[in-house]
Amino acid sequence: MLLVIVDTIATLSGLGITAAVVLYFVAQKFKVYEDPRIDEVEEALPAANCGGCGFAGCRNFAESCVKSESFEGLYCPVGGNEVMTNVARILGREAITQDPQVAVLLCNGTCENRPKTSHYDGASTCAITSSVYGGDTGCQFGCLGHGDCVEVCDFDALHMDPVTGLPVVDDSKCTACGACVKACPKNLFELRKRAKNDRKIYVACKNQDKGGIAKKSCSVACIGCSKCFKVCPFEAITMADNLAYIDADKCRLCRKCVTECPTNAIIEIGFPPRKIKTEETAQANPDKTENKSDNNY
Amino acid sequence: MGGVHPPENKLSTKSNITELPVPKAVIIPLGQHLGVPAKPLVNKGDDVKVGQLIAASEGFVSANIHSSVSGKVLKIDKALDSSGYTRDAIFINVEGDEWEDSIDRSPEIKKEISLSGAEITKKLAEAGIVGLGGATFPSHVKASVPKGKKAEYLIINGVECEPYLTADHMIMLEKPEELLVGIEIIKKALGVSAAIIGIENNKPDAIEKLSDIAGSYSGTTIQALKVQYPQGGEKQLIQAILKREVPSGGLPIDIGAVVFNVGTVYAIYEAIQKNKPLFERVVTVTGKSISKPSNFKVRLGTQVSELIEAAGGLPEDTGKIINGGPMMGKSLASTEIPVVKGSSGILIIKDEESKRKEIKPCIRCSKCVSVCPMGLEPFLLGVLGEKSMFARLEEEKVMDCIECGSCSFTCPSGRPLLDFIRFGKSNVGRIIRSRKQS
Amino acid sequence: MSKLITVSPSPHIHSGQSVEKLMYGVVIAMMPAMLVSFYFFGLGAIYVTLLSVASCVGFEYLIQKFILKQKPSITDGSAIVTGILLAFNLPSSLPPFIIIVGALLAIGVGKMTFGGLGNNPFNPALVGRVFLLLSFPTRMTKYPLAEGFNTPLLIPTNDNLDAVTGATPLGLVKEGLKNGESITSIFQHNGINYTDFFMGSIGGSLGEIAAFALIIGLVYMLIKKIITWHIPVSIVATIAVFTGILWGFNPESYADPLFHILTGGVLLGAIFMATDYVTSPMNPKGQIYYGIGIGVITVVIRVFGVYPEGVSFAILIMNGFTPLINRYVKPRRFGKIS
């Protein structure tokens, strides 16, 4: 009995030692030198592996950061300036900063605003729907509502609103990784500069049809009337393809265009309720209130 | 290999081809063919005649477009077409019915072919002929055999395996002589001596009629085929007739075959012998609820709603309107859509038959594998498509899929296999193209 | 138009085939064998079948409703098929708790832990059977003598177990060979007769006894296109060839191929269990490899192993290889450049 136990222990130990020796030499022979800074940089990254930087994962991004001379084209949108500063410190370089951004849905074609004109009965993804036709409403530019964007969001920052049928961005969770921008077959998402208190003013429409047609299919469509363009004091609004576009970098959130829009296609979020005498008051004391509304418009 | 047997429902075989009256206005889309959309040659307010060239082909794989009516160009604007999107189209208001003088409108059949092979190919391009079976591939491209390749057989597709559709069947019954002359024309253009017309056994009258007169055209034979969907697919038809397989990723010409559809052959006959460009086609209007299933000769650009009206009107319980057959046709969101070169039929499906089955989990019954005519594994391709695993999809030959729909048709769990396969295929196609470019 | 028209990708028609139709088709195909078991084992067979089906369906419902919080899908018939198959693999004299445990194992462990219908790697009914076989070896290998409605319903104690039960022909042969008898003498001394195998008047589990009833089921499923011939034929052919070689080598120590095919659930396994959709390969070529694998393993276990019977183990082992077969054995692609 004892002999069996001794035999067993001896055999197993022998095997273990042999394997360890073999493994040691193999590891020595096939050792690959890696810049230790890659690990350090990777450590500093958010480890979300979301691909928002344009690389396959955080490791790839870290490798590229270490290998390249500058941060040209290298930015982690999820970590933002803080993480990029840390990365820059590890590599002993000057950090680059970017304004934080947030994803915004440029469509307000809710079930109410944009009545259905047909019933879609196929696999329920936006990509497949859009390969079949323009969509189940009169607007072929608007949201299809199957939630391809929700599917790709790694940060739980998007969910479908069952009442409106549109996805809603949770600003507190959105990291501007850009996955939804790529996923949307209608290109309805835009990464816009984050303003104070997550305030936003934007044209929630991408309908390029002529005004009359657009308005017929959706009551809050931008009809390209240029009224906002004319009223904007900061030249933040441009007109193209029967659409107005507000440049978030130039917009000073004065809200003049919002009241001007005849179809309510321009949306304002996060502002205090308007007083009777609207624009001037709001513009004069924009920061007095901490009333941070959530985005359920 | 593979294949399914959907109910044939050929309801309109008793109805001869009738000419639909010229509509009041037409909308002629600029992209009616595979390839680059044509470039308009007319402007708002211009007067046009029937058969006048109104948009010119842009590049080799593209096609000319001719006016199907006479009248005034109202505008060039976006219009909804069967793609489900609005695209550029020429709107024409009809005034009278004045044809180009060069078109021979006499009824007699002209048999002798005066043009040479190269001239025929050139004329096909001028007349804007495209494949009328549905793929709308420009015919002059098909008729130009690439260098280093040799055509041995001309195969004429008279299979019409899609349920409901009868347009090709009717052409075979009513225009047999013209078809055989058309075949001679294509033979001359391709430089081949053998032509085989493949017809399924469910059209005995067409087989008989063509066999009767084919004797006087040497080299042209008729081959009866057993009924099976998707035998009308180019690759399947060649396999059924020649017992040769088009290599994966290759073209029929790689194994010496060129396939033309019956409707296209008739259009080619008219273009070459009668000098008539492609501006009208035969369209089947059918469906179980349609009161008069019909085969109409329609001017391109006529709205689908007018065809349905002529076939007895849109039934109250309509659930789906399909451009083409039930297996591969495209469902339309509106009837305000023009008939184009690729419209082989308008099919009305009743509401209760238009909804898909409830989706259940895959039970791995492998029925999709056994019906796939291309020897693929649809259950796997579907899952890979759903998960966007494009590299693996390419490995599993997703690009060979001919989108016949046999897998979705047969799936007992009602899974939308083809939806996801098509999604995967379009993405893999994009990846392959971008790889070639770089 | 008053209501909206439907838009969807092609195809726009469906064959009308459904999971329910397929599953109930299998149930119909199993009817002859079930009726034969009722005929030979009487009330015991009816009770085992009913209890097995009821507990399989019941467990599926309970697990979906209360544990997985899904919409129960018991109407699709797959639990009924599992229940009948499990019953087919049991002797008619089992006490209720063993059957219920078997059903729980089959549905709970064999099917639902993997995500329900379509996701189970192993045939659920066989998971249940093999578990019972290993846990209750005596109970599971003692088969009541086929005495129609005179067969005792329940055999409560272990004392009289041997009196009213018998072994299967395979068991007898195995036992005989171990004792040094020759095949001829085993056959003579136990009165083994091929007509009985065919008609079903032998000891065994409910479903395995009557070859003719199983073959009727096979023909029905082939006509209805529920299954293809590949798996059953390749299993039976492999067993025939393999045992034929051994038999030709020495007919006194190895039983002949027909004996092997007609006994011990080869037909039951080949027709109803190996052909289970979920756990068998997805294309004809793979299915033939799978069938050959089952045939070979079955014979190896029977002839060289301890157990007299090997079909269940063979099928479970090959179930494990199914994903591998699916990955590497592909159907012949159209236009493959060779």
PDB file of N, CA, C and O in Angstrom, chain A residues 14 68 71 99 113 118 120 133 136 180 193 203 209 213 215 236 274 279:
ATOM      1  N   GLY A  14       8.019  13.526 -10.762  1.00  0.00           N
ATOM      2  CA  GLY A  14       8.930  13.444 -11.905  1.00  0.00           C
ATOM      3  C   GLY A  14       8.350  14.113 -13.122  1.00  0.00           C
ATOM      4  O   GLY A  14       8.998  14.945 -13.774  1.00  0.00           O
ATOM      5  N   SER A  68       3.839  55.119 -31.727  1.00  0.00           N
ATOM      6  CA  SER A  68       3.849  56.341 -32.523  1.00  0.00           C
ATOM      7  C   SER A  68       4.520  57.478 -31.743  1.00  0.00           C
ATOM      8  O   SER A  68       4.629  57.443 -30.514  1.00  0.00           O
ATOM      9  N   PHE A  71       0.487  61.907 -30.397  1.00  0.00           N
ATOM     10  CA  PHE A  71      -0.872  61.410 -30.184  1.00  0.00           C
ATOM     11  C   PHE A  71      -1.776  61.738 -31.364  1.00  0.00           C
ATOM     12  O   PHE A  71      -2.995  61.693 -31.244  1.00  0.00           O
ATOM     13  N   ASP A  99     -12.633  68.293 -26.504  1.00  0.00           N
ATOM     14  CA  ASP A  99     -13.850  68.589 -25.768  1.00  0.00           C
ATOM     15  C   ASP A  99     -14.630  67.305 -25.597  1.00  0.00           C
ATOM     16  O   ASP A  99     -14.752  66.530 -26.544  1.00  0.00           O
ATOM     17  N   ASN A 113     -45.556  61.740 -33.961  1.00  0.00           N
ATOM     18  CA  ASN A 113     -45.172  62.744 -34.952  1.00  0.00           C
ATOM     19  C   ASN A 113     -45.117  62.180 -36.369  1.00  0.00           C
ATOM     20  O   ASN A 113     -45.273  62.900 -37.342  1.00  0.00           O
ATOM     21  N   SER A 118     -46.738  51.640 -43.368  1.00  0.00           N
ATOM     22  CA  SER A 118     -46.766  50.228 -43.717  1.00  0.00           C
ATOM     23  C   SER A 118     -46.348  49.451 -42.471  1.00  0.00           C
ATOM     24  O   SER A 118     -45.934  50.032 -41.472  1.00  0.00           O
ATOM     25  N   TYR A 120     -43.836  46.579 -41.110  1.00  0.00           N
ATOM     26  CA  TYR A 120     -42.644  45.789 -41.451  1.00  0.00           C
ATOM     27  C   TYR A 120     -42.702  44.447 -40.740  1.00  0.00           C
ATOM     28  O   TYR A 120     -42.993  44.374 -39.555  1.00  0.00           O
ATOM     29  N   TYR A 133     -36.412  48.542 -47.561  1.00  0.00           N
ATOM     30  CA  TYR A 133     -37.017  49.791 -48.027  1.00  0.00           C
ATOM     31  C   TYR A 133     -36.707  50.923 -47.070  1.00  0.00           C
ATOM     32  O   TYR A 133     -35.971  50.741 -46.101  1.00  0.00           O
ATOM     33  N   ASP A 136     -40.945  52.020 -42.321  1.00  0.00           N
ATOM     34  CA  ASP A 136     -42.401  51.849 -42.259  1.00  0.00           C
ATOM     35  C   ASP A 136     -43.155  53.157 -42.047  1.00  0.00           C
ATOM     36  O   ASP A 136     -44.309  53.159 -41.678  1.00  0.00           O
ATOM     37  N   CYS A 180     -22.685  53.632 -31.836  1.00  0.00           N
ATOM     38  CA  CYS A 180     -24.027  53.842 -32.376  1.00  0.00           C
ATOM     39  C   CYS A 180     -23.971  54.607 -33.691  1.00  0.00           C
ATOM     40  O   CYS A 180     -24.773  54.362 -34.590  1.00  0.00           O
ATOM     41  N   LYS A 193     -20.470  68.213 -29.093  1.00  0.00           N
ATOM     42  CA  LYS A 193     -19.754  68.721 -27.935  1.00  0.00           C
ATOM     43  C   LYS A 193     -20.691  68.777 -26.729  1.00  0.00           C
ATOM     44  O   LYS A 193     -21.836  69.195 -26.838  1.00  0.00           O
ATOM     45  N   VAL A 203     -30.930  70.281 -34.457  1.00  0.00           N
ATOM     46  CA  VAL A 203     -32.024  69.992 -35.389  1.00  0.00           C
ATOM     47  C   VAL A 203     -32.224  68.484 -35.399  1.00  0.00           C
ATOM     48  O   VAL A 203     -31.366  67.743 -35.874  1.00  0.00           O
ATOM     49  N   ASP A 209     -35.986  65.418 -47.926  1.00  0.00           N
ATOM     50  CA  ASP A 209     -37.066  65.701 -48.870  1.00  0.00           C
ATOM     51  C   ASP A 209     -37.402  67.187 -48.837  1.00  0.00           C
ATOM     52  O   ASP A 209     -37.083  67.894 -47.886  1.00  0.00           O
ATOM     53  N   ILE A 213     -43.108  67.598 -48.674  1.00  0.00           N
ATOM     54  CA  ILE A 213     -43.101  66.137 -48.560  1.00  0.00           C
ATOM     55  C   ILE A 213     -42.661  65.722 -47.165  1.00  0.00           C
ATOM     56  O   ILE A 213     -43.255  64.852 -46.536  1.00  0.00           O
ATOM     57  N   LYS A 215     -42.837  67.410 -44.392  1.00  0.00           N
ATOM     58  CA  LYS A 215     -43.833  67.787 -43.395  1.00  0.00           C
ATOM     59  C   LYS A 215     -45.014  66.807 -43.417  1.00  0.00           C
ATOM     60  O   LYS A 215     -45.602  66.491 -42.386  1.00  0.00           O
ATOM     61  N   ALA A 236     -23.987  79.823 -36.577  1.00  0.00           N
ATOM     62  CA  ALA A 236     -23.775  78.429 -36.226  1.00  0.00           C
ATOM     63  C   ALA A 236     -24.617  77.495 -37.093  1.00  0.00           C
ATOM     64  O   ALA A 236     -24.436  76.294 -37.050  1.00  0.00           O
ATOM     65  N   ARG A 274     -38.919  78.323 -19.922  1.00  0.00           N
ATOM     66  CA  ARG A 274     -38.880  79.692 -20.428  1.00  0.00           C
ATOM     67  C   ARG A 274     -39.798  80.588 -19.629  1.00  0.00           C
ATOM     68  O   ARG A 274     -40.885  80.187 -19.246  1.00  0.00           O
ATOM     69  N   GLU A 279     -35.947  84.931 -24.617  1.00  0.00           N
ATOM     70  CA  GLU A 279     -34.542  84.798 -24.981  1.00  0.00           C
ATOM     71  C   GLU A 279     -33.556  85.530 -24.071  1.00  0.00           C
ATOM     72  O   GLU A 279     -32.675  84.893 -23.487  1.00  0.00           O
TER      73      GLU A 279
END
